[in-house]
Amino acid sequence: MATATTPGPLRVGVIGAGWPGERHAEGYLASGEARVVALADLDPARRAAFARQFDVPETYADYRELLADPAVEAVSVALPNFLHREAAVAALEAGKHVLCEKPPAVTLAEAEAMAAAAERAGRLLVYAVQRRFNPATEALRERLAAGLLGEVYHARAVWTRTWGVPRGAGGWFTDPARSGGGALIDIGVHVLDLAWFLLGCPAPRTVSGQVFNKFPELTACDDSAFALVRFADGRGVQVEASWVLAQEADQMGVHFYGTAGGALLGNTSLDLFTVGEAGRTRTSVALGGGYPAPAFTAQARNFVRAVRGAEPPRTPAAHGVRLMAMLEGIYRSTREGREVAL
Ligand SMILES: NC(=O)c1ccc[n+]([C@@H]2O[C@H](COP(=O)([O-])OP(=O)(O)OC[C@H]3O[C@@H](n4cnc5c(N)ncnc54)[C@H](O)[C@@H]3O)[C@@H](O)[C@H]2O)c1
């Protein structure tokens, strides 16, 4: 059992050997503060390749066997969305700390059940929304804290692919029963989360959304989504997300609008703007690091240190619950054809 005094690197198990599972393993290794001691995945070829690449001593097809391994102190859950709750709750009940991939779950009720399980078990549940750890995000966070943009009153969170329906193992991404939703819950979640995080995680109050499924031959989920979330403090965020959208080019970035300036945050870029009688200025902040490795490394390090009690987790279970409330609210608002209270 991990405690604040457990010596040596944290012993982690990765559950799910897809792209995010690999990035988690890289992050743990690069952090210098964790070892990947076990992997679980149903697919023998993925299991073998992953174990070779990251030098993992124990592999399992069944993640429950990994959870019974006393050498494992914490796990990354990088399974399809419909398995997040089941795997995270089982891990917490087995005494493991959990870093779970986005979206938090398939429904708000599931995210609440996960947070309650963590509370009951006295273990940490943290969500993986790695863009919170990008060097560009850190750079903007510092500038916001220093008041550089003045009062930031609105944000616009955009990730619109022109043509990019994801294909997970077994086609679960495009099946609403297993994904919980489409473009919004898959990629909109990243930019909504980033906007909300940098605004200081204000309490969401109402949501007005429109999600569309205009390309049913490609997906049974939303292929585009547009929404406005209003916060209790009077600020708000617009969200736009798509897997398919007739526009000039893919867009990804979060715009922040303040009384003293604006900002556009990308994965590896940060541009600052001012406007006034004297004209407009645009400043590109010089950043190092690239994407996604620095983000996954910093995320892994924060998780390990939070398990050790050395620093607060950046994306605690309560944030996952709020995020799911916003996402679910957008779907509900669409169904009901009106703004809904959260
Ligand atoms: N943070 C990010 O940038 C990012 C990027 C991609 C995906 N994700 C998230 O990560 C999760 C996984 O996505 P993915 O793209 O890797 O999906 P995927 O379908 O490609 O891979 C999931 C893996 O889980 C394995 N698996 C499925 N059911 C299992 C079970 N019952 N027991 C053990 N293994 C099982 C599959 O064999 C597969 O290797 C999703 O929640 C997705 O939203 C996050």
mmCIF file of C-alpha atoms and ligand atoms in Angstrom:
data_model
loop_
_atom_site.group_PDB
_atom_site.id
_atom_site.type_symbol
_atom_site.label_atom_id
_atom_site.label_comp_id
_atom_site.label_asym_id
_atom_site.label_seq_id
_atom_site.Cartn_x
_atom_site.Cartn_y
_atom_site.Cartn_z
ATOM 1 C CA MET A 1 0.000 0.000 0.000
ATOM 2 C CA ALA A 2 1.421 3.384 -0.962
ATOM 3 C CA THR A 3 1.834 5.828 1.853
ATOM 4 C CA ALA A 4 3.618 9.138 2.214
ATOM 5 C CA THR A 5 6.627 7.235 3.516
ATOM 6 C CA THR A 6 6.914 4.429 0.909
ATOM 7 C CA PRO A 7 10.516 4.625 -0.265
ATOM 8 C CA GLY A 8 11.747 4.482 -3.865
ATOM 9 C CA PRO A 9 9.905 5.040 -7.118
ATOM 10 C CA LEU A 10 6.144 4.506 -7.131
ATOM 11 C CA ARG A 11 5.269 1.070 -8.560
ATOM 12 C CA VAL A 12 2.623 1.590 -11.213
ATOM 13 C CA GLY A 13 0.477 -0.697 -13.353
ATOM 14 C CA VAL A 14 -0.881 0.466 -16.700
ATOM 15 C CA ILE A 15 -4.322 -0.817 -17.731
ATOM 16 C CA GLY A 16 -4.853 -0.402 -21.479
ATOM 17 C CA ALA A 17 -1.957 -0.472 -23.947
ATOM 18 C CA GLY A 18 -3.269 1.952 -26.588
ATOM 19 C CA TRP A 19 -1.749 5.357 -27.427
ATOM 20 C CA PRO A 20 -2.561 6.945 -24.036
ATOM 21 C CA GLY A 21 -1.346 3.874 -22.117
ATOM 22 C CA GLU A 22 1.992 4.200 -23.901
ATOM 23 C CA ARG A 23 2.198 7.922 -23.136
ATOM 24 C CA HIS A 24 1.492 7.237 -19.453
ATOM 25 C CA ALA A 25 4.310 4.669 -19.359
ATOM 26 C CA GLU A 26 6.697 7.136 -21.020
ATOM 27 C CA GLY A 27 5.640 9.809 -18.557
ATOM 28 C CA TYR A 28 6.256 7.611 -15.520
ATOM 29 C CA LEU A 29 9.682 6.587 -16.787
ATOM 30 C CA ALA A 30 10.684 10.137 -17.734
ATOM 31 C CA SER A 31 9.504 11.461 -14.362
ATOM 32 C CA GLY A 32 12.242 9.474 -12.641
ATOM 33 C CA GLU A 33 9.795 8.961 -9.767
ATOM 34 C CA ALA A 34 7.900 5.844 -10.873
ATOM 35 C CA ARG A 35 8.407 2.398 -12.406
ATOM 36 C CA VAL A 36 5.942 0.525 -14.600
ATOM 37 C CA VAL A 37 5.812 -2.898 -12.966
ATOM 38 C CA ALA A 38 2.734 -4.353 -14.670
ATOM 39 C CA LEU A 39 0.474 -4.007 -17.691
ATOM 40 C CA ALA A 40 -3.002 -5.345 -18.442
ATOM 41 C CA ASP A 41 -4.547 -5.512 -21.910
ATOM 42 C CA LEU A 42 -6.814 -8.029 -23.613
ATOM 43 C CA ASP A 43 -4.808 -7.939 -26.825
ATOM 44 C CA PRO A 44 -1.758 -10.274 -26.683
ATOM 45 C CA ALA A 45 0.095 -8.471 -29.500
ATOM 46 C CA ARG A 46 -0.341 -5.074 -27.836
ATOM 47 C CA ARG A 47 0.655 -6.603 -24.500
ATOM 48 C CA ALA A 48 3.860 -8.072 -25.894
ATOM 49 C CA ALA A 49 4.879 -4.921 -27.789
ATOM 50 C CA PHE A 50 4.209 -2.694 -24.784
ATOM 51 C CA ALA A 51 6.096 -4.977 -22.368
ATOM 52 C CA ARG A 52 9.099 -4.987 -24.710
ATOM 53 C CA GLN A 53 9.045 -1.235 -25.301
ATOM 54 C CA PHE A 54 8.774 -0.271 -21.629
ATOM 55 C CA ASP A 55 10.522 -3.273 -20.088
ATOM 56 C CA VAL A 56 7.467 -4.283 -18.034
ATOM 57 C CA PRO A 57 8.037 -7.455 -15.978
ATOM 58 C CA GLU A 58 4.401 -8.597 -15.453
ATOM 59 C CA THR A 59 1.611 -8.642 -18.014
ATOM 60 C CA TYR A 60 -2.003 -9.729 -17.640
ATOM 61 C CA ALA A 61 -4.971 -10.084 -19.973
ATOM 62 C CA ASP A 62 -7.404 -9.484 -17.099
ATOM 63 C CA TYR A 63 -6.900 -6.199 -15.283
ATOM 64 C CA ARG A 64 -8.387 -7.714 -12.115
ATOM 65 C CA GLU A 65 -5.326 -9.947 -11.867
ATOM 66 C CA LEU A 66 -3.120 -6.870 -12.102
ATOM 67 C CA LEU A 67 -5.164 -5.292 -9.294
ATOM 68 C CA ALA A 68 -4.518 -8.366 -7.105
ATOM 69 C CA ASP A 69 -0.747 -7.905 -7.542
ATOM 70 C CA PRO A 70 0.556 -6.485 -4.236
ATOM 71 C CA ALA A 71 3.606 -5.023 -6.012
ATOM 72 C CA VAL A 72 1.324 -2.505 -7.753
ATOM 73 C CA GLU A 73 0.747 0.655 -5.703
ATOM 74 C CA ALA A 74 -1.073 2.746 -8.297
ATOM 75 C CA VAL A 75 -2.590 2.350 -11.752
ATOM 76 C CA SER A 76 -3.253 4.295 -14.908
ATOM 77 C CA VAL A 77 -6.643 3.466 -16.385
ATOM 78 C CA ALA A 78 -6.373 3.933 -20.160
ATOM 79 C CA LEU A 79 -9.327 1.765 -21.213
ATOM 80 C CA PRO A 80 -12.285 2.664 -23.425
ATOM 81 C CA ASN A 81 -14.608 5.179 -21.772
ATOM 82 C CA PHE A 82 -17.294 2.658 -20.718
ATOM 83 C CA LEU A 83 -14.710 0.791 -18.610
ATOM 84 C CA HIS A 84 -13.362 3.800 -16.663
ATOM 85 C CA ARG A 85 -15.805 3.486 -13.773
ATOM 86 C CA GLU A 86 -15.601 -0.277 -13.465
ATOM 87 C CA ALA A 87 -11.799 -0.400 -13.577
ATOM 88 C CA ALA A 88 -11.185 2.688 -11.436
ATOM 89 C CA VAL A 89 -13.597 1.582 -8.714
ATOM 90 C CA ALA A 90 -12.115 -1.942 -8.684
ATOM 91 C CA ALA A 91 -8.621 -0.438 -8.437
ATOM 92 C CA LEU A 92 -9.573 1.906 -5.598
ATOM 93 C CA GLU A 93 -11.257 -0.962 -3.734
ATOM 94 C CA ALA A 94 -8.044 -2.982 -4.192
ATOM 95 C CA GLY A 95 -6.187 -0.135 -2.439
ATOM 96 C CA LYS A 96 -4.540 1.347 -5.533
ATOM 97 C CA HIS A 97 -4.308 5.042 -6.375
ATOM 98 C CA VAL A 98 -5.742 5.831 -9.813
ATOM 99 C CA LEU A 99 -4.830 8.132 -12.689
ATOM 100 C CA CYS A 100 -7.759 7.743 -15.102
ATOM 101 C CA GLU A 101 -7.922 8.887 -18.716
ATOM 102 C CA LYS A 102 -10.411 11.438 -20.005
ATOM 103 C CA PRO A 103 -13.359 11.714 -20.296
ATOM 104 C CA PRO A 104 -13.880 11.098 -16.582
ATOM 105 C CA ALA A 105 -16.631 8.574 -17.331
ATOM 106 C CA VAL A 106 -19.620 7.981 -19.568
ATOM 107 C CA THR A 107 -22.119 9.756 -17.289
ATOM 108 C CA LEU A 108 -22.134 12.166 -14.358
ATOM 109 C CA ALA A 109 -23.518 9.415 -12.098
ATOM 110 C CA GLU A 110 -20.489 7.260 -12.947
ATOM 111 C CA ALA A 111 -18.033 10.083 -12.189
ATOM 112 C CA GLU A 112 -19.792 10.636 -8.860
ATOM 113 C CA ALA A 113 -19.562 6.910 -8.074
ATOM 114 C CA MET A 114 -15.824 6.987 -8.843
ATOM 115 C CA ALA A 115 -15.238 9.993 -6.569
ATOM 116 C CA ALA A 116 -17.237 8.306 -3.800
ATOM 117 C CA ALA A 117 -15.195 5.095 -4.196
ATOM 118 C CA ALA A 118 -11.960 7.074 -3.810
ATOM 119 C CA GLU A 119 -13.321 8.750 -0.706
ATOM 120 C CA ARG A 120 -14.388 5.406 0.799
ATOM 121 C CA ALA A 121 -11.076 3.738 -0.003
ATOM 122 C CA GLY A 122 -8.957 6.683 1.175
ATOM 123 C CA ARG A 123 -7.076 6.525 -2.116
ATOM 124 C CA LEU A 124 -6.331 9.167 -4.699
ATOM 125 C CA LEU A 125 -8.357 9.425 -7.923
ATOM 126 C CA VAL A 126 -6.903 11.842 -10.458
ATOM 127 C CA TYR A 127 -7.873 12.482 -14.083
ATOM 128 C CA ALA A 128 -5.561 12.631 -17.054
ATOM 129 C CA VAL A 129 -6.180 15.813 -19.026
ATOM 130 C CA GLN A 130 -2.548 16.337 -19.871
ATOM 131 C CA ARG A 131 -2.917 19.729 -21.542
ATOM 132 C CA ARG A 132 -3.153 21.228 -18.049
ATOM 133 C CA PHE A 133 0.583 20.432 -17.863
ATOM 134 C CA ASN A 134 1.749 21.783 -21.217
ATOM 135 C CA PRO A 135 4.573 24.345 -20.962
ATOM 136 C CA ALA A 136 2.292 26.735 -22.903
ATOM 137 C CA THR A 137 -0.439 26.254 -20.291
ATOM 138 C CA GLU A 138 2.056 26.920 -17.483
ATOM 139 C CA ALA A 139 3.208 30.092 -19.258
ATOM 140 C CA LEU A 140 -0.343 31.406 -19.556
ATOM 141 C CA ARG A 141 -1.180 30.401 -15.996
ATOM 142 C CA GLU A 142 1.679 32.549 -14.701
ATOM 143 C CA ARG A 143 0.573 35.509 -16.803
ATOM 144 C CA LEU A 144 -3.046 35.185 -15.680
ATOM 145 C CA ALA A 145 -1.950 35.021 -12.038
ATOM 146 C CA ALA A 146 0.102 38.195 -12.594
ATOM 147 C CA GLY A 147 -3.002 39.925 -13.997
ATOM 148 C CA LEU A 148 -1.497 40.476 -17.438
ATOM 149 C CA LEU A 149 -4.862 40.119 -19.215
ATOM 150 C CA GLY A 150 -6.786 42.121 -16.592
ATOM 151 C CA GLU A 151 -10.206 40.668 -15.838
ATOM 152 C CA VAL A 152 -10.654 37.571 -18.014
ATOM 153 C CA TYR A 153 -14.395 37.374 -18.607
ATOM 154 C CA HIS A 154 -14.853 34.837 -21.405
ATOM 155 C CA ALA A 155 -13.109 31.957 -23.111
ATOM 156 C CA ARG A 156 -13.651 30.119 -26.378
ATOM 157 C CA ALA A 157 -12.494 26.515 -26.414
ATOM 158 C CA VAL A 158 -12.154 25.065 -29.894
ATOM 159 C CA TRP A 159 -11.103 21.672 -31.195
ATOM 160 C CA THR A 160 -12.768 21.175 -34.555
ATOM 161 C CA ARG A 161 -11.462 18.499 -36.884
ATOM 162 C CA THR A 162 -12.535 18.718 -40.507
ATOM 163 C CA TRP A 163 -12.321 14.950 -40.970
ATOM 164 C CA GLY A 164 -11.174 12.819 -38.051
ATOM 165 C CA VAL A 165 -13.486 10.166 -36.623
ATOM 166 C CA PRO A 166 -11.397 8.026 -34.233
ATOM 167 C CA ARG A 167 -11.235 4.256 -34.525
ATOM 168 C CA GLY A 168 -10.520 2.561 -31.194
ATOM 169 C CA ALA A 169 -10.104 -1.170 -30.761
ATOM 170 C CA GLY A 170 -13.552 -2.669 -31.463
ATOM 171 C CA GLY A 171 -15.039 0.574 -32.796
ATOM 172 C CA TRP A 172 -16.173 1.761 -29.362
ATOM 173 C CA PHE A 173 -15.464 5.485 -30.025
ATOM 174 C CA THR A 174 -18.413 5.745 -32.433
ATOM 175 C CA ASP A 175 -20.849 3.711 -30.319
ATOM 176 C CA PRO A 176 -22.610 6.027 -27.830
ATOM 177 C CA ALA A 177 -23.317 3.172 -25.405
ATOM 178 C CA ARG A 178 -19.577 2.600 -24.973
ATOM 179 C CA SER A 179 -18.153 6.093 -25.560
ATOM 180 C CA GLY A 180 -20.814 8.210 -23.839
ATOM 181 C CA GLY A 181 -20.690 10.599 -26.791
ATOM 182 C CA GLY A 182 -18.659 11.714 -29.751
ATOM 183 C CA ALA A 183 -16.588 14.772 -30.617
ATOM 184 C CA LEU A 184 -17.660 16.630 -27.474
ATOM 185 C CA ILE A 185 -16.752 13.967 -24.942
ATOM 186 C CA ASP A 186 -13.696 12.800 -26.904
ATOM 187 C CA ILE A 187 -11.869 16.012 -27.823
ATOM 188 C CA GLY A 188 -14.145 18.867 -26.712
ATOM 189 C CA VAL A 189 -13.437 17.688 -23.161
ATOM 190 C CA HIS A 190 -9.747 18.620 -23.521
ATOM 191 C CA VAL A 191 -10.314 22.245 -24.519
ATOM 192 C CA LEU A 192 -13.313 22.768 -22.231
ATOM 193 C CA ASP A 193 -11.201 21.468 -19.365
ATOM 194 C CA LEU A 194 -8.302 23.724 -20.274
ATOM 195 C CA ALA A 195 -10.501 26.821 -20.430
ATOM 196 C CA TRP A 196 -12.213 25.941 -17.153
ATOM 197 C CA PHE A 197 -8.905 25.174 -15.408
ATOM 198 C CA LEU A 198 -7.288 28.443 -16.477
ATOM 199 C CA LEU A 199 -10.385 30.423 -15.446
ATOM 200 C CA GLY A 200 -9.808 28.961 -11.966
ATOM 201 C CA CYS A 201 -12.465 26.183 -12.057
ATOM 202 C CA PRO A 202 -15.508 28.407 -11.378
ATOM 203 C CA ALA A 203 -18.791 26.667 -10.502
ATOM 204 C CA PRO A 204 -20.807 25.918 -13.668
ATOM 205 C CA ARG A 205 -24.434 27.076 -13.386
ATOM 206 C CA THR A 206 -26.165 26.653 -16.765
ATOM 207 C CA VAL A 207 -25.436 25.173 -20.153
ATOM 208 C CA SER A 208 -26.911 25.715 -23.582
ATOM 209 C CA GLY A 209 -25.784 23.252 -26.207
ATOM 210 C CA GLN A 210 -26.400 21.950 -29.681
ATOM 211 C CA VAL A 211 -24.799 18.701 -30.703
ATOM 212 C CA PHE A 212 -25.305 17.136 -34.104
ATOM 213 C CA ASN A 213 -25.107 13.716 -35.707
ATOM 214 C CA LYS A 214 -25.144 14.685 -39.372
ATOM 215 C CA PHE A 215 -22.862 11.907 -40.634
ATOM 216 C CA PRO A 216 -24.514 8.719 -39.306
ATOM 217 C CA GLU A 217 -22.629 6.607 -41.841
ATOM 218 C CA LEU A 218 -19.417 7.556 -39.955
ATOM 219 C CA THR A 219 -20.600 7.589 -36.340
ATOM 220 C CA ALA A 220 -23.695 7.133 -34.206
ATOM 221 C CA CYS A 221 -22.346 9.858 -31.876
ATOM 222 C CA ASP A 222 -22.170 13.645 -32.119
ATOM 223 C CA ASP A 223 -19.911 14.574 -35.036
ATOM 224 C CA SER A 224 -20.044 18.226 -33.948
ATOM 225 C CA ALA A 225 -20.976 20.099 -30.792
ATOM 226 C CA PHE A 226 -21.399 23.769 -29.873
ATOM 227 C CA ALA A 227 -22.207 25.095 -26.415
ATOM 228 C CA LEU A 228 -22.106 27.947 -23.951
ATOM 229 C CA VAL A 229 -21.390 27.206 -20.287
ATOM 230 C CA ARG A 230 -22.211 29.991 -17.827
ATOM 231 C CA PHE A 231 -20.418 30.111 -14.479
ATOM 232 C CA ALA A 232 -21.757 31.303 -11.135
ATOM 233 C CA ASP A 233 -19.345 34.265 -11.177
ATOM 234 C CA GLY A 234 -20.803 35.647 -14.437
ATOM 235 C CA ARG A 235 -18.043 34.431 -16.728
ATOM 236 C CA GLY A 236 -18.505 31.824 -19.430
ATOM 237 C CA VAL A 237 -16.914 29.519 -21.957
ATOM 238 C CA GLN A 238 -17.978 28.617 -25.468
ATOM 239 C CA VAL A 239 -17.073 25.157 -26.674
ATOM 240 C CA GLU A 240 -16.818 23.975 -30.257
ATOM 241 C CA ALA A 241 -15.795 20.404 -31.067
ATOM 242 C CA SER A 242 -16.051 18.237 -34.159
ATOM 243 C CA TRP A 243 -14.868 15.045 -35.774
ATOM 244 C CA VAL A 244 -16.340 16.138 -39.112
ATOM 245 C CA LEU A 245 -16.931 19.757 -40.075
ATOM 246 C CA ALA A 246 -16.924 21.574 -43.409
ATOM 247 C CA GLN A 247 -14.404 24.315 -42.684
ATOM 248 C CA GLU A 248 -11.097 25.392 -44.165
ATOM 249 C CA ALA A 249 -8.796 23.528 -41.766
ATOM 250 C CA ASP A 250 -8.679 21.797 -38.394
ATOM 251 C CA GLN A 251 -8.652 24.199 -35.437
ATOM 252 C CA MET A 252 -7.355 23.601 -31.921
ATOM 253 C CA GLY A 253 -6.884 26.312 -29.315
ATOM 254 C CA VAL A 254 -8.389 28.144 -26.378
ATOM 255 C CA HIS A 255 -9.013 31.888 -26.624
ATOM 256 C CA PHE A 256 -9.160 34.006 -23.473
ATOM 257 C CA TYR A 257 -10.658 37.484 -23.520
ATOM 258 C CA GLY A 258 -9.663 39.974 -20.812
ATOM 259 C CA THR A 259 -10.006 43.696 -20.153
ATOM 260 C CA ALA A 260 -6.249 44.231 -20.562
ATOM 261 C CA GLY A 261 -5.584 41.711 -23.313
ATOM 262 C CA GLY A 262 -6.354 38.397 -24.891
ATOM 263 C CA ALA A 263 -4.574 35.101 -25.398
ATOM 264 C CA LEU A 264 -4.689 32.141 -27.730
ATOM 265 C CA LEU A 265 -3.328 28.948 -26.216
ATOM 266 C CA GLY A 266 -2.347 25.971 -28.348
ATOM 267 C CA ASN A 267 -0.531 22.754 -27.523
ATOM 268 C CA THR A 268 2.869 24.327 -28.087
ATOM 269 C CA SER A 269 2.055 27.992 -28.670
ATOM 270 C CA LEU A 270 0.896 30.995 -26.704
ATOM 271 C CA ASP A 271 0.012 34.286 -28.405
ATOM 272 C CA LEU A 272 -0.929 37.408 -26.470
ATOM 273 C CA PHE A 273 -2.940 40.298 -27.891
ATOM 274 C CA THR A 274 -3.753 43.848 -26.944
ATOM 275 C CA VAL A 275 -6.108 46.271 -28.678
ATOM 276 C CA GLY A 276 -6.508 50.042 -28.344
ATOM 277 C CA GLU A 277 -6.584 53.433 -30.064
ATOM 278 C CA ALA A 278 -2.897 53.050 -30.813
ATOM 279 C CA GLY A 279 -3.487 49.796 -32.652
ATOM 280 C CA ARG A 280 -3.148 46.097 -31.993
ATOM 281 C CA THR A 281 -0.220 44.096 -30.729
ATOM 282 C CA ARG A 282 0.517 40.397 -30.953
ATOM 283 C CA THR A 283 3.276 38.736 -28.952
ATOM 284 C CA SER A 284 4.239 35.112 -29.421
ATOM 285 C CA VAL A 285 5.706 33.692 -26.229
ATOM 286 C CA ALA A 286 8.841 31.610 -26.788
ATOM 287 C CA LEU A 287 8.286 28.111 -25.441
ATOM 288 C CA GLY A 288 10.336 24.945 -25.398
ATOM 289 C CA GLY A 289 9.351 21.362 -24.962
ATOM 290 C CA GLY A 290 7.047 20.188 -27.722
ATOM 291 C CA TYR A 291 3.984 17.981 -27.284
ATOM 292 C CA PRO A 292 2.952 15.592 -25.799
ATOM 293 C CA ALA A 293 5.977 14.248 -23.878
ATOM 294 C CA PRO A 294 6.505 17.159 -21.424
ATOM 295 C CA ALA A 295 2.800 17.170 -20.551
ATOM 296 C CA PHE A 296 2.626 13.430 -19.835
ATOM 297 C CA THR A 297 5.855 13.575 -17.813
ATOM 298 C CA ALA A 298 4.655 16.483 -15.680
ATOM 299 C CA GLN A 299 1.250 14.819 -15.250
ATOM 300 C CA ALA A 300 2.890 11.565 -14.075
ATOM 301 C CA ARG A 301 5.146 13.471 -11.688
ATOM 302 C CA ASN A 302 2.208 15.381 -10.196
ATOM 303 C CA PHE A 303 0.312 12.097 -9.709
ATOM 304 C CA VAL A 304 3.265 10.439 -7.959
ATOM 305 C CA ARG A 305 3.869 13.448 -5.739
ATOM 306 C CA ALA A 306 0.171 13.722 -4.912
ATOM 307 C CA VAL A 307 0.165 10.027 -3.900
ATOM 308 C CA ARG A 308 3.163 10.800 -1.692
ATOM 309 C CA GLY A 309 1.313 13.776 -0.195
ATOM 310 C CA ALA A 310 4.048 16.082 -1.472
ATOM 311 C CA GLU A 311 1.828 18.284 -3.662
ATOM 312 C CA PRO A 312 -1.872 18.651 -4.454
ATOM 313 C CA PRO A 313 -3.230 16.751 -7.463
ATOM 314 C CA ARG A 314 -3.882 19.137 -10.343
ATOM 315 C CA THR A 315 -7.004 17.285 -11.547
ATOM 316 C CA PRO A 316 -8.695 15.723 -8.511
ATOM 317 C CA ALA A 317 -11.820 13.545 -8.664
ATOM 318 C CA ALA A 318 -14.025 16.556 -7.890
ATOM 319 C CA HIS A 319 -12.874 18.219 -11.120
ATOM 320 C CA GLY A 320 -13.879 15.092 -13.030
ATOM 321 C CA VAL A 321 -17.359 15.310 -11.527
ATOM 322 C CA ARG A 322 -17.727 18.975 -12.538
ATOM 323 C CA LEU A 323 -16.446 18.266 -16.039
ATOM 324 C CA MET A 324 -18.933 15.436 -16.479
ATOM 325 C CA ALA A 325 -21.719 17.717 -15.217
ATOM 326 C CA MET A 326 -20.861 20.226 -17.969
ATOM 327 C CA LEU A 327 -20.579 17.567 -20.696
ATOM 328 C CA GLU A 328 -23.774 15.813 -19.677
ATOM 329 C CA GLY A 329 -25.499 19.192 -19.399
ATOM 330 C CA ILE A 330 -24.608 19.982 -23.021
ATOM 331 C CA TYR A 331 -26.156 16.702 -24.203
ATOM 332 C CA ARG A 332 -29.238 17.255 -22.024
ATOM 333 C CA SER A 333 -29.657 20.835 -23.252
ATOM 334 C CA THR A 334 -29.617 19.547 -26.836
ATOM 335 C CA ARG A 335 -32.261 16.923 -26.124
ATOM 336 C CA GLU A 336 -34.496 19.398 -24.298
ATOM 337 C CA GLY A 337 -33.911 22.224 -26.788
ATOM 338 C CA ARG A 338 -33.198 24.819 -24.083
ATOM 339 C CA GLU A 339 -30.660 26.089 -21.593
ATOM 340 C CA VAL A 340 -30.444 23.775 -18.555
ATOM 341 C CA ALA A 341 -29.333 24.361 -14.981
ATOM 342 C CA LEU A 342 -26.585 22.133 -13.622
HETATM 343 N N1 LIG B 1 -5.306 11.936 -23.163
HETATM 344 C C1 LIG B 1 -5.349 11.789 -24.471
HETATM 345 O O1 LIG B 1 -4.827 12.603 -25.242
HETATM 346 C C2 LIG B 1 -6.051 10.591 -25.043
HETATM 347 C C3 LIG B 1 -5.820 10.212 -26.371
HETATM 348 C C4 LIG B 1 -6.481 9.085 -26.862
HETATM 349 C C5 LIG B 1 -7.374 8.386 -26.041
HETATM 350 N N2 LIG B 1 -7.579 8.793 -24.753
HETATM 351 C C6 LIG B 1 -8.502 8.056 -23.862
HETATM 352 O O2 LIG B 1 -7.867 6.853 -23.453
HETATM 353 C C7 LIG B 1 -8.798 5.783 -23.379
HETATM 354 C C8 LIG B 1 -8.350 4.650 -24.298
HETATM 355 O O3 LIG B 1 -8.332 5.122 -25.624
HETATM 356 P P1 LIG B 1 -7.510 4.375 -26.778
HETATM 357 O O4 LIG B 1 -7.440 5.319 -27.921
HETATM 358 O O5 LIG B 1 -6.274 3.803 -26.218
HETATM 359 O O6 LIG B 1 -8.530 3.197 -27.119
HETATM 360 P P2 LIG B 1 -8.171 1.820 -27.843
HETATM 361 O O7 LIG B 1 -9.463 1.149 -28.086
HETATM 362 O O8 LIG B 1 -7.233 2.053 -28.963
HETATM 363 O O9 LIG B 1 -7.304 1.037 -26.760
HETATM 364 C C9 LIG B 1 -7.781 0.622 -25.537
HETATM 365 C C10 LIG B 1 -6.973 -0.601 -25.118
HETATM 366 O O10 LIG B 1 -7.695 -1.201 -24.058
HETATM 367 C C11 LIG B 1 -7.705 -2.610 -24.272
HETATM 368 N N3 LIG B 1 -8.885 -3.146 -23.614
HETATM 369 C C12 LIG B 1 -10.187 -2.990 -23.967
HETATM 370 N N4 LIG B 1 -10.990 -3.597 -23.062
HETATM 371 C C13 LIG B 1 -10.173 -4.144 -22.122
HETATM 372 C C14 LIG B 1 -10.393 -4.887 -20.929
HETATM 373 N N5 LIG B 1 -11.622 -5.210 -20.527
HETATM 374 N N6 LIG B 1 -9.332 -5.297 -20.218
HETATM 375 C C15 LIG B 1 -8.076 -5.000 -20.612
HETATM 376 N N7 LIG B 1 -7.803 -4.291 -21.742
HETATM 377 C C16 LIG B 1 -8.831 -3.868 -22.477
HETATM 378 C C17 LIG B 1 -7.725 -2.796 -25.766
HETATM 379 O O11 LIG B 1 -7.220 -4.074 -26.123
HETATM 380 C C18 LIG B 1 -6.839 -1.657 -26.231
HETATM 381 O O12 LIG B 1 -5.482 -2.053 -26.335
HETATM 382 C C19 LIG B 1 -10.143 6.397 -23.738
HETATM 383 O O13 LIG B 1 -10.831 6.738 -22.578
HETATM 384 C C20 LIG B 1 -9.794 7.655 -24.527
HETATM 385 O O14 LIG B 1 -10.765 8.667 -24.378
HETATM 386 C C21 LIG B 1 -6.915 9.859 -24.257
#
